[in-house]
Amino acid sequence: MIKDLKNQPFVTYIIVAINIIVFLMMTIAGGSSNTQVLLAFGAKYTPFIQQGDWWRLVTPMFIHIGLMHLVVNMVTVFYLGKIVESLFGHWRFTIVYLVSGVVGNIASFVLLPANISAGASTSIFGLFGAFMMLGESFKDNLYIRLMARQFLTFIVINLVFDIFLSGVDIYGHIGGLIGGFLIAYVVGAPKLGKNDLIKRFLSGIILCIAIALFLQIGMRGF
């Protein structure tokens, strides 16, 4: 039974369940579109983070504004997450999901300070970024190469739409994408093969420097 569980993308299922539970709690508390409820549950809001609410760099990836926002993101997490988790393994997938989400929220914290932001999109773009790393590292794998091309097309289309749609946190999406690409290099994907150690090291250094720099800029005000 334990062996069967290990072969299941249970981290993906847990993430989806947490998001749904939080959404139900927000609905009971007054509605997921209510500004006060959003802030109470941990939506990203730069002035509050500058005052010490660092946890708001983590919690937004589990909060959604409206039912459609939740449904679209959770369907994406469910299908994309299962693929990425099967390739990276459970704990590496968890790290990629959480770190890319935080990096996306940091980017939004700095570059979109006036907006209240929430959603799993930062982490979702991080998963796409992780797959881009796989596409770059394992070009000889036909499945990975074809999937990476499809995801790249999806990423480009989404970012183009983000430019023209109001209320979309494009900086969070781009930050999550880059964060996912870099952290995926750091953790690697042993199921597929070994990553270049130099690339892993450099990716970790770049990621740490970028996070430190953005946090410093964000605290001072961009």
XYZ file of N, CA and C in Angstrom:
666
model
N 0.827 -1.209 0.000
C 0.000 0.000 0.000
C 0.861 1.258 0.000
N 1.922 1.241 0.842
C 2.835 2.386 0.904
C 3.551 2.561 -0.424
N 3.929 1.419 -1.034
C 4.598 1.478 -2.333
C 3.676 2.072 -3.390
N 2.396 1.682 -3.346
C 1.422 2.225 -4.297
C 1.257 3.725 -4.104
N 1.267 4.171 -2.841
C 1.125 5.597 -2.540
C 2.303 6.382 -3.089
N 3.505 5.804 -2.989
C 4.697 6.482 -3.487
C 4.635 6.694 -4.993
N 3.921 5.819 -5.671
C 3.806 5.925 -7.127
C 2.698 6.869 -7.569
N 1.948 7.386 -6.607
C 0.868 8.321 -6.908
C 1.342 9.764 -6.705
N 0.825 10.710 -7.492
C 1.208 12.124 -7.324
C 0.466 12.746 -6.143
N 0.726 12.210 -4.943
C -0.068 12.614 -3.784
C 0.189 14.055 -3.362
N 1.375 14.593 -3.659
C 1.645 15.997 -3.325
C 0.722 16.907 -4.132
N 0.547 16.584 -5.400
C -0.377 17.348 -6.250
C -1.785 17.310 -5.676
N -2.231 16.126 -5.255
C -3.571 15.989 -4.680
C -3.708 16.811 -3.397
N -2.663 16.803 -2.572
C -2.689 17.563 -1.317
C -2.783 19.058 -1.598
N -2.012 19.528 -2.576
C -2.033 20.950 -2.932
C -3.425 21.370 -3.393
N -4.029 20.568 -4.256
C -5.380 20.875 -4.740
C -6.364 20.895 -3.576
N -6.254 19.916 -2.686
C -7.158 19.840 -1.535
C -7.014 21.061 -0.631
N -5.780 21.476 -0.366
C -5.549 22.650 0.484
C -6.185 23.887 -0.125
N -5.995 24.072 -1.418
C -6.567 25.242 -2.094
C -8.093 25.255 -2.014
N -8.700 24.102 -2.190
C -10.162 24.015 -2.122
C -10.656 24.300 -0.707
N -9.974 23.736 0.287
C -10.358 23.960 1.686
C -10.245 25.434 2.051
N -9.142 26.062 1.656
C -8.952 27.491 1.944
C -10.045 28.315 1.273
N -10.387 27.963 0.038
C -11.435 28.696 -0.675
C -12.773 28.577 0.053
N -13.103 27.386 0.529
C -14.347 27.190 1.273
C -14.343 28.000 2.563
N -13.215 28.037 3.243
C -13.093 28.824 4.469
C -13.286 30.309 4.182
N -12.715 30.775 3.073
C -12.863 32.179 2.691
C -14.310 32.501 2.330
N -14.964 31.562 1.672
C -16.371 31.754 1.304
C -17.237 31.895 2.554
N -16.978 31.048 3.539
C -17.718 31.112 4.801
C -17.417 32.413 5.543
N -16.162 32.879 5.432
C -15.734 34.082 6.157
C -16.263 35.374 5.551
N -16.830 35.303 4.343
C -17.367 36.525 3.740
C -17.174 36.630 2.247
N -16.504 35.641 1.657
C -16.334 35.650 0.209
C -14.900 35.866 -0.215
N -14.468 35.087 -1.205
C -13.073 35.148 -1.646
C -12.754 36.411 -2.431
N -13.776 37.169 -2.821
C -13.550 38.424 -3.541
C -13.585 39.629 -2.609
N -13.874 39.381 -1.347
C -13.923 40.443 -0.345
C -12.506 40.849 0.040
N -12.204 42.128 -0.094
C -10.842 42.611 0.161
C -10.371 42.285 1.569
N -11.226 42.495 2.553
C -10.844 42.232 3.942
C -10.574 40.744 4.175
N -11.380 39.902 3.549
C -11.176 38.456 3.674
C -9.863 38.049 3.013
N -9.599 38.588 1.840
C -8.349 38.294 1.135
C -7.137 38.654 1.989
N -7.169 39.837 2.566
C -6.050 40.284 3.394
C -5.930 39.447 4.661
N -7.069 39.083 5.240
C -7.056 38.285 6.464
C -6.472 36.897 6.229
N -6.698 36.346 5.040
C -6.210 35.002 4.731
C -4.794 35.004 4.157
N -4.227 36.184 3.895
C -2.820 36.237 3.503
C -2.512 36.608 2.080
N -3.408 37.344 1.415
C -3.107 37.801 0.055
C -1.874 38.693 0.055
N -1.192 38.743 -1.070
C -0.013 39.598 -1.178
C -0.423 41.057 -1.237
N 0.141 41.845 -0.331
C -0.077 43.289 -0.334
C 1.203 43.921 0.170
N 1.890 44.603 -0.711
C 3.240 45.094 -0.437
C 3.366 45.905 0.850
N 2.486 46.885 1.121
C 2.628 47.652 2.369
C 2.632 46.771 3.620
N 1.837 45.707 3.633
C 1.802 44.818 4.797
C 3.088 44.002 4.907
N 3.617 43.582 3.765
C 4.882 42.832 3.777
C 6.011 43.722 4.270
N 6.001 44.965 3.848
C 7.022 45.914 4.293
C 6.953 46.164 5.792
N 5.779 45.923 6.368
C 5.594 46.085 7.811
C 5.927 44.813 8.592
N 6.319 43.766 7.874
C 6.759 42.549 8.551
C 5.957 41.294 8.285
N 4.922 41.371 7.455
C 4.113 40.185 7.144
C 4.777 39.336 6.060
N 5.945 38.764 6.379
C 6.701 38.001 5.398
C 5.948 36.772 4.916
N 5.058 36.247 5.735
C 4.301 35.059 5.356
C 3.427 35.305 4.134
N 3.184 36.578 3.820
C 2.380 36.903 2.636
C 3.127 36.622 1.326
N 4.361 36.226 1.419
C 5.092 35.788 0.231
C 4.838 34.305 -0.045
N 4.223 33.624 0.922
C 3.933 32.195 0.792
C 2.439 31.932 0.610
N 1.638 32.533 1.466
C 0.199 32.223 1.501
C -0.580 32.531 0.218
N -0.192 33.534 -0.581
C -1.002 33.838 -1.773
C -1.169 32.673 -2.739
N -0.219 31.752 -2.762
C -0.323 30.647 -3.722
C -1.416 29.646 -3.350
N -2.022 29.823 -2.168
C -3.113 28.951 -1.737
C -4.447 29.690 -1.656
N -4.480 30.924 -2.166
C -5.676 31.761 -2.089
C -6.147 32.108 -3.500
N -7.464 32.089 -3.701
C -8.003 32.437 -5.020
C -9.155 33.419 -4.912
N -9.269 34.254 -5.937
C -10.272 35.314 -5.960
C -11.403 34.894 -6.898
N -12.445 34.308 -6.347
C -13.569 33.869 -7.157
C -13.469 32.404 -7.546
N -14.613 31.787 -7.801
C -14.674 30.361 -8.118
C -13.958 30.021 -9.418
N -14.124 30.839 -10.450
C -13.495 30.548 -11.739
C -11.978 30.553 -11.623
N -11.449 31.500 -10.863
C -10.002 31.580 -10.615
C -9.513 30.273 -10.001
N -10.251 29.782 -9.007
C -9.888 28.531 -8.343
C -9.959 27.351 -9.306
N -11.056 27.237 -10.028
C -11.272 26.085 -10.911
C -10.197 26.004 -11.993
N -9.938 27.119 -12.670
C -8.944 27.130 -13.745
C -7.567 26.738 -13.215
N -7.178 27.332 -12.090
C -5.854 27.038 -11.542
C -5.743 25.607 -11.026
N -6.780 25.119 -10.368
C -6.706 23.768 -9.806
C -6.751 22.689 -10.889
N -7.493 22.915 -11.945
C -7.479 21.970 -13.067
C -6.073 21.913 -13.672
N -5.447 23.084 -13.794
C -4.081 23.142 -14.330
C -3.099 22.451 -13.403
N -3.199 22.732 -12.098
C -2.315 22.090 -11.121
C -2.511 20.575 -11.151
N -3.749 20.140 -11.246
C -4.055 18.709 -11.223
C -3.377 17.979 -12.383
N -3.505 18.501 -13.580
C -2.955 17.815 -14.755
C -1.455 18.070 -14.931
N -1.040 19.319 -14.793
C 0.378 19.637 -14.944
C 1.183 19.087 -13.775
N 0.625 19.215 -12.568
C 1.324 18.745 -11.381
C 1.624 17.263 -11.436
N 0.672 16.465 -11.900
C 0.888 15.017 -11.982
C 2.061 14.683 -12.902
N 2.167 15.418 -13.999
C 3.262 15.176 -14.947
C 4.600 15.546 -14.327
N 4.663 16.748 -13.770
C 5.929 17.240 -13.216
C 6.342 16.430 -11.990
N 5.382 16.081 -11.145
C 5.707 15.296 -9.947
C 6.240 13.917 -10.315
N 5.698 13.315 -11.367
C 6.166 11.991 -11.790
C 7.593 12.042 -12.313
N 7.995 13.181 -12.854
C 9.338 13.318 -13.422
C 10.376 13.734 -12.389
N 9.983 14.583 -11.442
C 10.925 15.085 -10.436
C 10.926 14.261 -9.149
N 9.830 13.601 -8.864
C 9.694 12.941 -7.570
C 8.978 13.869 -6.596
N 8.510 13.306 -5.498
C 7.629 14.045 -4.598
C 8.284 15.252 -3.930
N 9.430 15.041 -3.278
C 9.980 16.155 -2.508
C 10.590 17.214 -3.412
N 11.183 16.825 -4.530
C 11.713 17.815 -5.472
C 10.575 18.636 -6.087
N 9.480 17.969 -6.405
C 8.306 18.667 -6.928
C 7.787 19.672 -5.906
N 7.735 19.266 -4.646
C 7.270 20.162 -3.579
C 8.140 21.407 -3.494
N 9.450 21.214 -3.556
C 10.377 22.346 -3.498
C 10.168 23.271 -4.687
N 10.063 22.706 -5.876
C 9.856 23.516 -7.084
C 8.568 24.321 -6.971
N 7.502 23.675 -6.539
C 6.197 24.341 -6.444
C 6.242 25.502 -5.457
N 6.783 25.257 -4.272
C 6.787 26.279 -3.225
C 7.773 27.408 -3.520
N 8.980 27.055 -3.934
C 9.998 28.080 -4.189
C 9.598 28.974 -5.356
N 9.112 28.387 -6.434
C 8.710 29.208 -7.582
C 7.536 30.101 -7.221
N 6.622 29.596 -6.388
C 5.513 30.425 -5.933
C 5.989 31.613 -5.129
N 6.934 31.379 -4.233
C 7.492 32.464 -3.421
C 8.235 33.468 -4.295
N 9.032 32.980 -5.231
C 9.781 33.873 -6.123
C 8.823 34.736 -6.940
N 7.747 34.138 -7.430
C 6.747 34.909 -8.161
C 6.110 35.976 -7.296
N 5.823 35.630 -6.044
C 5.234 36.606 -5.129
C 6.219 37.712 -4.769
N 7.496 37.379 -4.696
C 8.514 38.406 -4.446
C 8.569 39.381 -5.614
N 8.513 38.856 -6.836
C 8.514 39.724 -8.020
C 7.305 40.648 -8.002
N 6.153 40.115 -7.649
C 4.935 40.923 -7.564
C 5.035 41.940 -6.437
N 5.606 41.531 -5.322
C 5.830 42.401 -4.162
C 6.618 43.645 -4.544
N 7.609 43.463 -5.404
C 8.474 44.576 -5.806
C 7.880 45.375 -6.961
N 7.388 44.696 -7.972
C 7.009 45.354 -9.227
C 5.533 45.727 -9.329
N 4.711 45.193 -8.438
C 3.285 45.525 -8.447
C 2.839 45.819 -7.010
N 3.438 46.844 -6.406
C 3.242 47.098 -4.975
C 1.851 47.569 -4.580
N 1.119 48.166 -5.498
C -0.184 48.738 -5.139
C -1.318 47.724 -5.193
N -1.064 46.562 -5.766
C -2.136 45.584 -5.992
C -2.176 44.492 -4.935
N -3.386 44.053 -4.620
C -3.579 42.855 -3.811
C -3.568 41.669 -4.774
N -2.691 40.707 -4.527
C -2.545 39.577 -5.453
C -2.694 38.250 -4.726
N -3.238 37.273 -5.430
C -3.378 35.928 -4.883
C -3.558 34.943 -6.034
N -3.287 33.678 -5.750
C -3.483 32.659 -6.765
C -2.295 31.727 -6.899
N -2.566 30.530 -7.387
C -1.521 29.526 -7.582
C -0.753 29.723 -8.882
N -1.079 30.784 -9.621
C -0.459 30.984 -10.935
C 1.049 31.119 -10.863
N 1.565 31.722 -9.781
C 3.017 31.857 -9.656
C 3.670 30.474 -9.621
N 3.074 29.565 -8.874
C 3.597 28.198 -8.797
C 3.359 27.429 -10.092
N 2.215 27.663 -10.719
C 1.914 26.991 -11.988
C 2.941 27.369 -13.046
N 3.240 28.660 -13.147
C 4.273 29.081 -14.093
C 5.627 28.517 -13.686
N 5.828 28.325 -12.383
C 7.052 27.686 -11.922
C 7.169 26.257 -12.422
N 6.055 25.541 -12.465
C 6.060 24.174 -12.994
C 6.369 24.175 -14.486
N 5.834 25.167 -15.194
C 6.178 25.304 -16.611
C 7.671 25.596 -16.766
N 8.188 26.465 -15.896
C 9.613 26.779 -15.928
C 10.462 25.554 -15.665
N 10.010 24.719 -14.734
C 10.731 23.481 -14.427
C 10.769 22.564 -15.644
N 9.671 22.526 -16.377
C 9.642 21.689 -17.578
C 10.544 22.262 -18.663
N 10.694 23.586 -18.701
C 11.624 24.192 -19.654
C 13.055 23.755 -19.338
N 13.353 23.622 -18.042
C 14.668 23.124 -17.654
C 14.865 21.707 -18.164
N 13.830 20.883 -18.027
C 13.926 19.508 -18.522
C 14.142 19.487 -20.028
N 13.429 20.356 -20.735
C 13.573 20.427 -22.183
C 14.964 20.838 -22.607
N 15.588 21.696 -21.810
C 16.947 22.159 -22.124
C 17.992 21.112 -21.744
N 17.737 20.390 -20.654
C 18.732 19.454 -20.131
C 18.670 18.071 -20.776
N 17.476 17.671 -21.212
C 17.305 16.309 -21.731
C 16.715 16.352 -23.138
N 17.438 17.012 -24.022
C 16.985 17.179 -25.416
C 16.842 15.851 -26.150
N 17.580 14.844 -25.713
C 17.541 13.556 -26.400
C 16.278 12.756 -26.074
N 15.564 13.187 -25.048
C 14.324 12.517 -24.666
C 13.181 13.101 -25.495
N 12.660 12.310 -26.427
C 11.645 12.811 -27.362
C 10.399 13.309 -26.638
N 9.938 12.565 -25.638
C 8.739 12.958 -24.887
C 8.940 14.310 -24.214
N 10.076 14.455 -23.542
C 10.372 15.712 -22.847
C 10.481 16.856 -23.842
N 11.163 16.624 -24.947
C 11.356 17.680 -25.942
C 10.023 18.149 -26.525
N 9.149 17.218 -26.872
C 7.855 17.581 -27.454
C 6.964 18.295 -26.442
N 6.946 17.799 -25.208
C 6.137 18.436 -24.165
C 6.651 19.834 -23.863
N 7.962 19.995 -23.833
C 8.557 21.303 -23.558
C 8.167 22.310 -24.633
N 8.140 21.869 -25.877
C 7.741 22.762 -26.974
C 6.281 23.181 -26.829
N 5.429 22.235 -26.484
C 4.013 22.549 -26.293
C 3.824 23.532 -25.143
N 4.526 23.284 -24.047
C 4.407 24.168 -22.888
C 4.966 25.553 -23.190
N 6.040 25.606 -23.973
C 6.618 26.899 -24.332
C 5.609 27.726 -25.123
N 4.920 27.085 -26.045
C 3.876 27.778 -26.812
C 2.787 28.298 -25.883
N 2.382 27.464 -24.935
C 1.356 27.854 -23.968
C 1.820 29.036 -23.123
N 3.075 29.011 -22.699
C 3.634 30.097 -21.887
C 3.599 31.411 -22.648
N 4.075 31.387 -23.887
C 4.119 32.607 -24.702
C 2.716 33.173 -24.899
N 1.768 32.313 -25.239
C 0.386 32.766 -25.449
C -0.174 33.384 -24.175
N 0.064 32.737 -23.045
C -0.441 33.248 -21.774
C 0.153 34.597 -21.412
N 1.455 34.745 -21.605
C 2.106 36.007 -21.257
C 1.650 37.138 -22.173
N 1.394 36.820 -23.433
C 0.869 37.834 -24.358
C -0.512 38.290 -23.897
N -1.354 37.341 -23.522
C -2.684 37.695 -23.013
C -2.576 38.498 -21.717
N -1.590 38.139 -20.876
C -1.403 38.851 -19.605
C -1.168 40.340 -19.819
N -0.476 40.666 -20.907
C -0.147 42.065 -21.193
C -1.412 42.881 -21.418
N -2.402 42.276 -22.040
C -3.605 43.013 -22.440
C -4.785 42.842 -21.481
N -4.675 41.909 -20.540
C -5.769 41.693 -19.599
C -5.526 42.473 -18.314
N -6.533 43.171 -17.857
C -6.404 43.918 -16.609
C -6.577 42.972 -15.425
N -5.930 43.292 -14.329
C -6.070 42.494 -13.121
C -5.226 41.238 -13.085
N -4.378 41.052 -14.080
C -3.505 39.874 -14.122
C -2.108 40.259 -13.644
N -1.564 39.481 -12.733
C -0.247 39.774 -12.162
C 0.845 39.164 -13.042
N 1.177 39.846 -14.120
C 2.161 39.317 -15.066
C 3.543 39.189 -14.434
N 3.867 40.094 -13.516
C 5.185 40.026 -12.867
C 5.296 38.776 -11.999
N 4.197 38.424 -11.334
C 4.188 37.198 -10.552
C 4.355 35.971 -11.428
N 3.727 35.998 -12.601
C 3.835 34.877 -13.535
C 5.268 34.726 -14.049
N 5.859 35.838 -14.461
C 7.232 35.793 -14.980
C 8.207 35.389 -13.883
N 8.014 35.942 -12.690
C 8.869 35.581 -11.565
C 8.777 34.105 -11.241
N 7.552 33.566 -11.239
C 7.374 32.143 -10.984
C 8.017 31.287 -12.059
N 7.896 31.711 -13.306
C 8.490 30.985 -14.434
C 10.003 30.893 -14.290
N 10.627 32.030 -14.030
C 12.089 32.060 -13.874
C 12.515 31.297 -12.628
N 11.771 31.502 -11.541
C 12.085 30.795 -10.307
C 11.991 29.289 -10.474
N 10.966 28.832 -11.191
C 10.806 27.405 -11.431
C 11.930 26.830 -12.272
N 12.352 27.580 -13.281
C 13.451 27.148 -14.144
C 14.734 26.977 -13.339
N 15.037 27.967 -12.494
C 16.286 27.943 -11.729
C 16.269 26.892 -10.624
N 15.175 26.832 -9.856
C 15.140 25.867 -8.751
C 15.091 24.437 -9.279
N 14.527 24.248 -10.469
C 14.513 22.911 -11.068
C 15.934 22.459 -11.384
N 16.774 23.384 -11.820
C 18.184 23.062 -12.051
C 18.863 22.672 -10.747
N 18.529 23.399 -9.678
C 19.171 23.156 -8.383
C 18.830 21.764 -7.854
N 17.549 21.397 -7.873
C 17.149 20.102 -7.301
C 17.414 18.946 -8.254
N 17.405 19.220 -9.563
C 17.663 18.183 -10.546
C 16.498 17.220 -10.721
N 16.657 16.321 -11.669
C 15.633 15.304 -11.950
C 16.318 13.963 -12.169
N 16.756 13.315 -11.074
C 17.517 12.065 -11.183
C 16.808 10.953 -11.950
N 15.474 10.987 -11.975
C 14.737 9.956 -12.712
C 15.044 9.993 -14.204
N 15.425 11.182 -14.684
C 15.701 11.345 -16.112
C 17.193 11.313 -16.421
N 18.006 11.669 -15.453
C 19.444 11.714 -15.675
C 20.086 12.785 -14.819
N 21.392 12.936 -14.963
C 22.126 13.903 -14.162
C 22.198 15.262 -14.860
N 22.087 16.322 -14.039
C 22.279 17.678 -14.542
C 23.738 18.077 -14.398
N 24.158 19.000 -15.230
C 25.502 19.557 -15.131
C 25.664 20.224 -13.770
N 26.686 19.815 -13.000
C 26.890 20.351 -11.654
C 27.150 21.849 -11.665
N 27.860 22.322 -12.675
C 28.149 23.758 -12.763
C 26.861 24.542 -12.968
N 25.980 24.033 -13.842
C 24.701 24.704 -14.073
C 23.847 24.702 -12.810
N 23.878 23.611 -12.065
C 23.110 23.536 -10.819
C 23.625 24.561 -9.817
N 24.934 24.637 -9.704
C 25.546 25.580 -8.763
C 25.248 27.024 -9.157
N 25.450 27.344 -10.433
C 25.209 28.709 -10.903
C 23.736 29.096 -10.769
N 22.850 28.153 -11.037
C 21.417 28.431 -10.905
C 21.065 28.766 -9.465
N 21.645 28.023 -8.527
C 21.406 28.296 -7.112
C 21.919 29.660 -6.700
N 23.113 30.014 -7.174
C 23.699 31.321 -6.849
C 22.847 32.445 -7.424
N 22.474 32.320 -8.691
C 21.652 33.350 -9.348
C 20.322 33.514 -8.622
N 19.703 32.399 -8.256
C 18.409 32.446 -7.575
C 18.523 33.140 -6.224
N 19.528 32.787 -5.454
C 19.712 33.391 -4.127
C 19.996 34.888 -4.226
N 20.852 35.269 -5.164
C 21.179 36.688 -5.342
C 19.945 37.468 -5.772
N 19.178 36.910 -6.711
C 17.972 37.585 -7.204
C 16.958 37.779 -6.085
N 16.763 36.748 -5.268
C 15.815 36.848 -4.156
C 16.260 37.916 -3.167
N 17.539 37.883 -2.788
C 18.060 38.858 -1.829
C 17.949 40.278 -2.368
N 18.283 40.452 -3.640
C 18.239 41.778 -4.256
C 16.813 42.307 -4.321
N 15.890 41.473 -4.768
C 14.490 41.905 -4.885
C 13.880 42.207 -3.523
N 14.215 41.406 -2.522
C 13.685 41.667 -1.186
C 14.197 43.000 -0.648
N 15.464 43.282 -0.895
C 16.035 44.548 -0.442
C 15.369 45.724 -1.139
N 15.172 45.601 -2.450
C 14.508 46.663 -3.213
C 13.063 46.825 -2.744
N 12.390 45.702 -2.528
C 10.999 45.750 -2.105
C 10.810 46.401 -0.756
N 11.705 46.149 0.162
C 11.587 46.733 1.496
C 11.861 48.230 1.484
N 12.701 48.659 0.569
C 13.011 50.091 0.461
C 11.983 50.833 -0.378
N 11.280 50.083 -1.233
C 10.321 50.717 -2.141
C 10.942 50.867 -3.505
N 10.239 50.366 -4.524
C 10.794 50.358 -5.884
C 10.620 51.721 -6.534
